Amino acid sequence: MNITVAVGLITSGSTLAGGLIASMTALKVQKRQTARQDAFAVAERTERQIAQRRTVRREAYVQLLNKFDQVNDLVQECWKSTPPTEPDQPMDETLRAADRGMATFDNAMNTVQLEGPSILVEAAAWANRTFQDEIIHIAQLCIDNMGSKTIMHQIENNKYKGYSSTRLRIKSELIDAATVGLRQTDVES
């Protein structure tokens, strides 16, 4: 075999081997880069999902607290009203407004029941029961004290103070439970 042919074969073989090694190295580097990019994309997507879930929960919790405040204010107004003067007089507008407010509170509760956590659902249910009991109690006071010019909270001041105190405890419980729910969202990653 001629030296020129041998040198040509060696040169072409080494060029081919060098190209193969360079291609394999480039492929390996590309795979690592792709794996890093995929991991980064997954982490970024997970962070976005957590942030989105936290936003949804926060909005649901704020809505529940706002509806609680609305119903609380409406119930407070009921205690400041006087009983009807005649039996055929329609139910006081403040009682009807409080009853309508309960429907909006129920809607906010539905969202919280979907979002959780159970501690917040339980606190919201406690608020719902307390509001219902209080509105029914005030309605009964209206019937029992028809024609009186005395405002409701003066008719049964101890009951009024008890309900007011309970509503304050419930509000605190709702806030604490919402805080727990937001923390749970952060940990669920």
XYZ file of N, CA, C and O in Angstrom, residues 30-158:
516
model
N -26.397 19.133 24.348
C -27.752 19.549 23.972
C -28.789 18.854 24.856
O -29.747 19.475 25.292
N -28.578 17.562 25.126
C -29.510 16.836 25.999
C -29.527 17.436 27.405
O -30.580 17.594 28.008
N -28.358 17.775 27.924
C -28.279 18.396 29.258
C -28.976 19.748 29.267
O -29.708 20.064 30.203
N -28.736 20.533 28.233
C -29.378 21.850 28.160
C -30.894 21.700 28.068
O -31.641 22.422 28.738
N -31.336 20.770 27.268
C -32.774 20.536 27.130
C -33.369 20.065 28.453
O -34.451 20.514 28.852
N -32.674 19.172 29.149
C -33.159 18.690 30.444
C -33.252 19.837 31.450
O -34.231 19.949 32.202
N -32.252 20.718 31.464
C -32.275 21.890 32.366
C -33.423 22.817 32.009
O -34.127 23.321 32.883
N -33.604 23.049 30.715
C -34.692 23.929 30.279
C -36.050 23.329 30.634
O -36.952 24.035 31.064
N -36.178 22.014 30.448
C -37.429 21.347 30.821
C -37.684 21.452 32.318
O -38.805 21.739 32.745
N -36.650 21.221 33.109
C -36.791 21.319 34.572
C -37.160 22.746 34.970
O -38.023 22.958 35.834
N -36.523 23.711 34.329
C -36.832 25.117 34.616
C -38.274 25.438 34.224
O -38.996 26.100 34.972
N -38.710 24.944 33.063
C -40.081 25.185 32.601
C -41.099 24.552 33.545
O -42.121 25.161 33.871
N -40.806 23.344 34.013
C -41.712 22.666 34.954
C -41.784 23.448 36.260
O -42.870 23.673 36.812
N -40.636 23.880 36.761
C -40.609 24.654 38.006
C -41.368 25.965 37.844
O -42.137 26.364 38.723
N -41.161 26.609 36.719
C -41.845 27.880 36.466
C -43.355 27.672 36.352
O -44.143 28.449 36.898
N -43.777 26.627 35.654
C -45.200 26.319 35.503
C -45.815 25.994 36.857
O -46.908 26.442 37.185
N -45.093 25.234 37.685
C -45.573 24.886 39.021
C -45.738 26.143 39.872
O -46.747 26.302 40.557
N -44.759 27.031 39.810
C -44.851 28.290 40.559
C -46.050 29.116 40.094
O -46.760 29.702 40.914
N -46.270 29.156 38.793
C -47.413 29.904 38.258
C -48.723 29.295 38.731
O -49.653 30.012 39.104
N -48.796 27.952 38.730
C -50.016 27.286 39.187
C -50.269 27.556 40.668
O -51.409 27.797 41.078
N -49.214 27.529 41.468
C -49.356 27.810 42.899
C -49.812 29.254 43.103
O -50.717 29.525 43.900
N -49.200 30.169 42.367
C -49.587 31.581 42.489
C -51.034 31.783 42.054
O -51.788 32.527 42.697
N -51.423 31.098 40.977
C -52.795 31.220 40.506
C -53.771 30.633 41.525
O -54.803 31.232 41.824
N -53.435 29.486 42.074
C -54.295 28.859 43.087
C -54.394 29.737 44.327
O -55.461 29.902 44.902
N -53.289 30.333 44.719
C -53.285 31.235 45.874
C -54.173 32.448 45.601
O -54.933 32.881 46.466
N -54.107 32.971 44.391
C -54.934 34.121 44.018
C -56.418 33.764 44.058
O -57.235 34.519 44.584
N -56.746 32.595 43.524
C -58.148 32.158 43.529
C -58.636 31.992 44.965
O -59.726 32.467 45.318
N -57.823 31.337 45.792
C -58.216 31.166 47.194
C -58.350 32.511 47.899
O -59.308 32.736 48.627
N -57.387 33.364 47.688
C -57.416 34.672 48.353
C -58.679 35.428 47.970
O -59.352 36.015 48.818
N -59.019 35.426 46.690
C -60.236 36.111 46.243
C -61.483 35.499 46.879
O -62.402 36.219 47.284
N -61.517 34.169 46.974
C -62.664 33.496 47.598
C -62.759 33.869 49.076
O -63.858 34.127 49.594
N -61.610 33.913 49.750
C -61.605 34.246 51.171
C -62.005 35.699 51.401
O -62.772 36.000 52.315
N -61.495 36.587 50.571
C -61.847 38.006 50.713
C -63.339 38.195 50.458
O -64.017 38.943 51.172
N -63.857 37.497 49.446
C -65.286 37.593 49.161
C -66.112 37.112 50.358
O -67.086 37.755 50.740
N -65.706 35.996 50.952
C -66.422 35.484 52.122
C -66.383 36.489 53.269
O -67.410 36.771 53.895
N -65.208 37.052 53.532
C -65.090 38.029 54.619
C -65.910 39.287 54.325
O -66.544 39.842 55.234
N -65.916 39.723 53.086
C -66.723 40.900 52.716
C -68.214 40.619 52.893
O -68.957 41.471 53.389
N -68.649 39.435 52.480
C -70.070 39.070 52.645
C -70.404 38.927 54.132
O -71.494 39.307 54.561
N -69.477 38.407 54.911
C -69.692 38.335 56.356
C -69.919 39.744 56.906
O -70.859 39.971 57.667
N -69.041 40.683 56.517
C -69.178 42.064 56.995
C -70.515 42.672 56.579
O -71.150 43.384 57.364
N -70.947 42.397 55.346
C -72.229 42.939 54.873
C -73.387 42.405 55.711
O -74.237 43.175 56.170
N -73.409 41.093 55.909
C -74.499 40.504 56.695
C -74.409 40.976 58.143
O -75.427 41.290 58.766
N -73.205 41.062 58.667
C -73.010 41.555 60.023
C -73.604 42.962 60.168
O -74.313 43.246 61.138
N -73.315 43.832 59.215
C -73.860 45.198 59.259
C -75.386 45.191 59.158
O -76.065 45.962 59.851
N -75.918 44.325 58.295
C -77.379 44.247 58.137
C -78.045 43.739 59.415
O -79.081 44.267 59.837
N -77.452 42.745 60.042
C -78.001 42.209 61.294
C -77.909 43.284 62.387
O -78.839 43.463 63.180
N -76.819 44.008 62.392
C -76.647 45.098 63.363
C -77.762 46.134 63.187
O -78.309 46.642 64.165
N -78.101 46.422 61.933
C -79.203 47.357 61.657
C -80.542 46.806 62.157
O -81.393 47.563 62.613
N -80.711 45.491 62.043
C -81.954 44.881 62.541
C -82.135 45.142 64.034
O -83.252 45.401 64.500
N -81.044 45.056 64.775
C -81.105 45.291 66.209
C -81.438 46.746 66.530
O -81.914 47.051 67.625
N -81.200 47.655 65.595
C -81.483 49.078 65.817
C -82.902 49.458 65.404
O -83.329 50.588 65.610
N -83.633 48.526 64.807
C -84.993 48.826 64.352
C -86.003 48.594 65.471
O -85.688 48.022 66.509
N -87.208 49.036 65.234
C -88.302 48.836 66.192
C -89.266 47.797 65.615
O -89.342 47.630 64.397
N -90.000 47.112 66.472
C -90.967 46.127 65.973
C -92.062 46.806 65.155
O -92.300 48.012 65.293
N -92.751 46.033 64.308
C -93.861 46.618 63.541
C -94.967 47.081 64.498
O -95.086 46.587 65.614
N -95.747 48.032 64.035
C -96.803 48.566 64.891
C -98.101 47.795 64.771
O -98.912 47.800 65.692
N -98.319 47.119 63.640
C -99.580 46.389 63.419
C -99.293 44.974 62.912
O -98.294 44.749 62.233
N -100.192 44.041 63.199
C -99.988 42.651 62.775
C -99.883 42.465 61.248
O -99.155 41.605 60.780
N -100.624 43.259 60.487
C -100.611 43.068 59.036
C -99.491 43.860 58.340
O -99.355 43.814 57.125
N -98.696 44.551 59.133
C -97.570 45.307 58.572
C -96.512 44.309 58.070
O -96.219 43.326 58.741
N -95.961 44.543 56.874
C -94.972 43.594 56.343
C -93.698 43.565 57.202
O -93.439 44.477 57.979
N -92.959 42.499 57.031
C -91.707 42.343 57.764
C -90.823 43.566 57.510
O -90.776 44.103 56.410
N -90.130 43.972 58.522
C -89.247 45.133 58.453
C -88.239 44.966 57.302
O -87.701 43.890 57.084
N -87.966 46.038 56.576
C -87.040 46.002 55.439
C -85.634 45.589 55.870
O -84.940 44.907 55.126
N -85.236 45.974 57.073
C -83.892 45.587 57.513
C -83.787 44.073 57.677
O -82.764 43.483 57.346
N -84.864 43.429 58.156
C -84.864 41.971 58.275
C -84.841 41.312 56.897
O -84.128 40.328 56.675
N -85.593 41.869 55.958
C -85.588 41.318 54.592
C -84.205 41.482 53.965
O -83.705 40.582 53.283
N -83.574 42.633 54.197
C -82.231 42.871 53.651
C -81.222 41.892 54.257
O -80.358 41.365 53.555
N -81.348 41.646 55.560
C -80.445 40.692 56.214
C -80.651 39.290 55.641
O -79.685 38.555 55.403
N -81.903 38.949 55.403
C -82.209 37.641 54.828
C -81.627 37.532 53.406
O -81.043 36.500 53.050
N -81.746 38.585 52.620
C -81.147 38.591 51.271
C -79.619 38.536 51.366
O -78.955 37.873 50.564
N -79.069 39.225 52.353
C -77.620 39.195 52.556
C -77.125 37.793 52.864
O -76.033 37.404 52.452
N -77.946 37.022 53.561
C -77.583 35.638 53.858
C -77.416 34.823 52.578
O -76.563 33.955 52.501
N -78.216 35.120 51.567
C -78.100 34.400 50.294
C -76.742 34.681 49.651
O -76.105 33.764 49.104
N -76.270 35.909 49.732
C -74.957 36.222 49.148
C -73.838 35.592 49.973
O -72.824 35.162 49.415
N -74.040 35.511 51.283
C -73.058 34.844 52.136
C -73.014 33.353 51.782
O -71.935 32.760 51.712
N -74.170 32.758 51.545
C -74.231 31.344 51.155
C -73.459 31.105 49.861
O -72.750 30.106 49.724
N -73.591 32.027 48.900
C -72.868 31.885 47.630
C -71.359 31.936 47.855
O -70.611 31.154 47.263
N -70.909 32.841 48.696
C -69.480 32.933 49.003
C -69.013 31.669 49.729
O -67.904 31.189 49.503
N -69.884 31.119 50.566
C -69.561 29.872 51.269
C -69.360 28.721 50.291
O -68.484 27.882 50.481
N -70.173 28.694 49.237
C -70.042 27.625 48.241
C -68.650 27.619 47.618
O -68.041 26.561 47.446
N -68.144 28.792 47.304
C -66.805 28.885 46.717
C -65.754 28.411 47.712
O -64.837 27.671 47.353
N -65.908 28.820 48.954
C -64.937 28.414 49.984
C -65.005 26.909 50.219
O -63.978 26.270 50.462
N -66.185 26.319 50.112
C -66.295 24.870 50.270
C -65.499 24.144 49.184
O -64.941 23.084 49.433
N -65.424 24.731 48.007
C -64.634 24.124 46.932
C -63.138 24.327 47.149
O -62.330 23.463 46.826
N -62.767 25.469 47.683
C -61.352 25.823 47.829
C -60.733 25.312 49.124
O -59.545 25.062 49.181
N -61.561 25.194 50.184
C -61.028 24.739 51.470
C -60.243 25.832 52.155
O -60.262 26.976 51.720
N -59.593 25.518 53.218
C -59.505 24.239 53.924
C -60.735 24.011 54.793
O -61.559 24.910 54.976
N -60.813 22.837 55.367
C -61.994 22.474 56.158
C -62.179 23.383 57.371
O -63.309 23.650 57.769
N -61.085 23.877 57.934
C -61.202 24.771 59.095
C -61.964 26.047 58.722
O -62.757 26.557 59.512
N -61.772 26.536 57.510
C -62.485 27.734 57.059
C -63.935 27.397 56.732
O -64.840 28.175 57.031
N -64.160 26.242 56.141
C -65.530 25.815 55.838
C -66.328 25.695 57.139
O -67.485 26.134 57.207
N -65.709 25.135 58.169
C -66.388 24.991 59.464
C -66.686 26.355 60.087
O -67.775 26.566 60.635
N -65.748 27.289 60.007
C -65.970 28.630 60.561
C -67.087 29.343 59.791
O -67.919 30.033 60.389
N -67.110 29.171 58.472
C -68.163 29.790 57.656
C -69.530 29.189 57.985
O -70.535 29.908 58.050
N -69.565 27.880 58.215
C -70.825 27.231 58.592
C -71.300 27.736 59.950
O -72.505 27.951 60.157
N -70.367 27.943 60.860
C -70.703 28.503 62.177
C -71.292 29.903 62.004
O -72.309 30.244 62.618
N -70.681 30.706 61.163
C -71.200 32.057 60.890
C -72.604 31.970 60.316
O -73.512 32.707 60.735
N -72.803 31.069 59.373
C -74.106 30.918 58.727
C -75.177 30.551 59.749
O -76.243 31.164 59.787
N -74.882 29.556 60.592
C -75.856 29.141 61.616
C -76.163 30.283 62.583
O -77.312 30.513 62.955
N -75.115 31.004 62.973
C -75.299 32.094 63.938
C -76.152 33.210 63.335
O -77.072 33.712 63.989
N -75.842 33.579 62.097
C -76.656 34.608 61.431
C -78.118 34.168 61.316
O -79.033 34.951 61.599
N -78.326 32.924 60.898
C -79.698 32.418 60.755
C -80.432 32.465 62.092
O -81.570 32.942 62.167
N -79.776 31.972 63.137
C -80.400 31.986 64.468
C -80.719 33.402 64.911
O -81.794 33.673 65.467
N -79.793 34.305 64.677
C -79.973 35.692 65.121
C -81.104 36.367 64.359
O -81.934 37.066 64.948
N -81.172 36.155 63.059
C -82.255 36.759 62.255
C -83.602 36.197 62.687
O -84.580 36.954 62.829
N -83.659 34.895 62.916
C -84.914 34.285 63.389
C -85.291 34.844 64.758
O -86.463 35.156 65.017
N -84.300 35.010 65.632
C -84.573 35.559 66.969
C -85.124 36.987 66.869
O -86.087 37.333 67.557
N -84.518 37.797 66.012
C -84.989 39.178 65.846
C -86.403 39.193 65.268
O -87.254 39.981 65.709
N -86.675 38.318 64.310
C -88.023 38.237 63.730
C -89.039 37.860 64.808
O -90.139 38.432 64.868
N -88.663 36.923 65.683
C -89.561 36.538 66.772
C -89.765 37.694 67.751
O -90.861 37.912 68.250
N -88.682 38.448 67.995
C -88.818 39.641 68.854
C -89.808 40.634 68.259
O -90.586 41.260 68.982
N -89.769 40.781 66.941
C -90.710 41.690 66.262
C -92.142 41.245 66.512
O -93.013 42.077 66.798
N -92.378 39.956 66.413
C -93.728 39.425 66.615
C -94.143 39.577 68.075
O -95.247 40.048 68.375
N -93.246 39.219 68.980
C -93.568 39.241 70.408
C -93.735 40.653 70.960
O -94.413 40.842 71.973
N -93.100 41.634 70.343
C -93.117 43.008 70.875
C -93.787 43.978 69.913
O -93.463 45.167 69.898
N -94.722 43.480 69.127
C -95.411 44.308 68.148
C -96.020 45.542 68.811
O -96.596 45.462 69.886
N -95.830 46.672 68.188
C -96.381 47.924 68.683
C -95.446 48.666 69.626
O -95.684 49.828 69.952
N -94.388 48.030 70.065
C -93.440 48.675 70.969
C -92.611 49.705 70.202
O -92.283 49.518 69.039
N -92.277 50.772 70.851
C -91.431 51.809 70.247
C -89.969 51.646 70.660
O -89.121 52.448 70.311
N -89.676 50.604 71.413
C -88.325 50.346 71.894
C -87.543 49.607 70.819
O -88.045 48.669 70.209
N -86.301 50.044 70.597
C -85.497 49.358 69.579
C -85.092 47.979 70.089
O -85.010 47.747 71.298
N -84.855 47.080 69.144
C -84.668 45.665 69.454
C -83.566 45.391 70.476
O -83.764 44.600 71.393
N -82.411 46.003 70.310
C -81.315 45.646 71.219
C -81.590 46.108 72.642
O -80.996 45.590 73.582
N -82.516 47.040 72.832
C -82.885 47.433 74.190
C -83.903 46.466 74.782
O -83.985 46.322 75.999
N -84.661 45.800 73.922
C -85.647 44.833 74.407
C -84.938 43.627 75.039
O -85.312 43.162 76.106
N -83.894 43.143 74.369
C -83.125 42.011 74.897
C -81.642 42.330 74.787
O -80.924 41.774 73.958
N -81.183 43.208 75.643
C -79.805 43.693 75.562
C -78.778 42.587 75.793
O -77.742 42.544 75.121
N -79.042 41.678 76.727
C -78.089 40.594 76.983
C -77.946 39.680 75.770
O -76.844 39.250 75.415
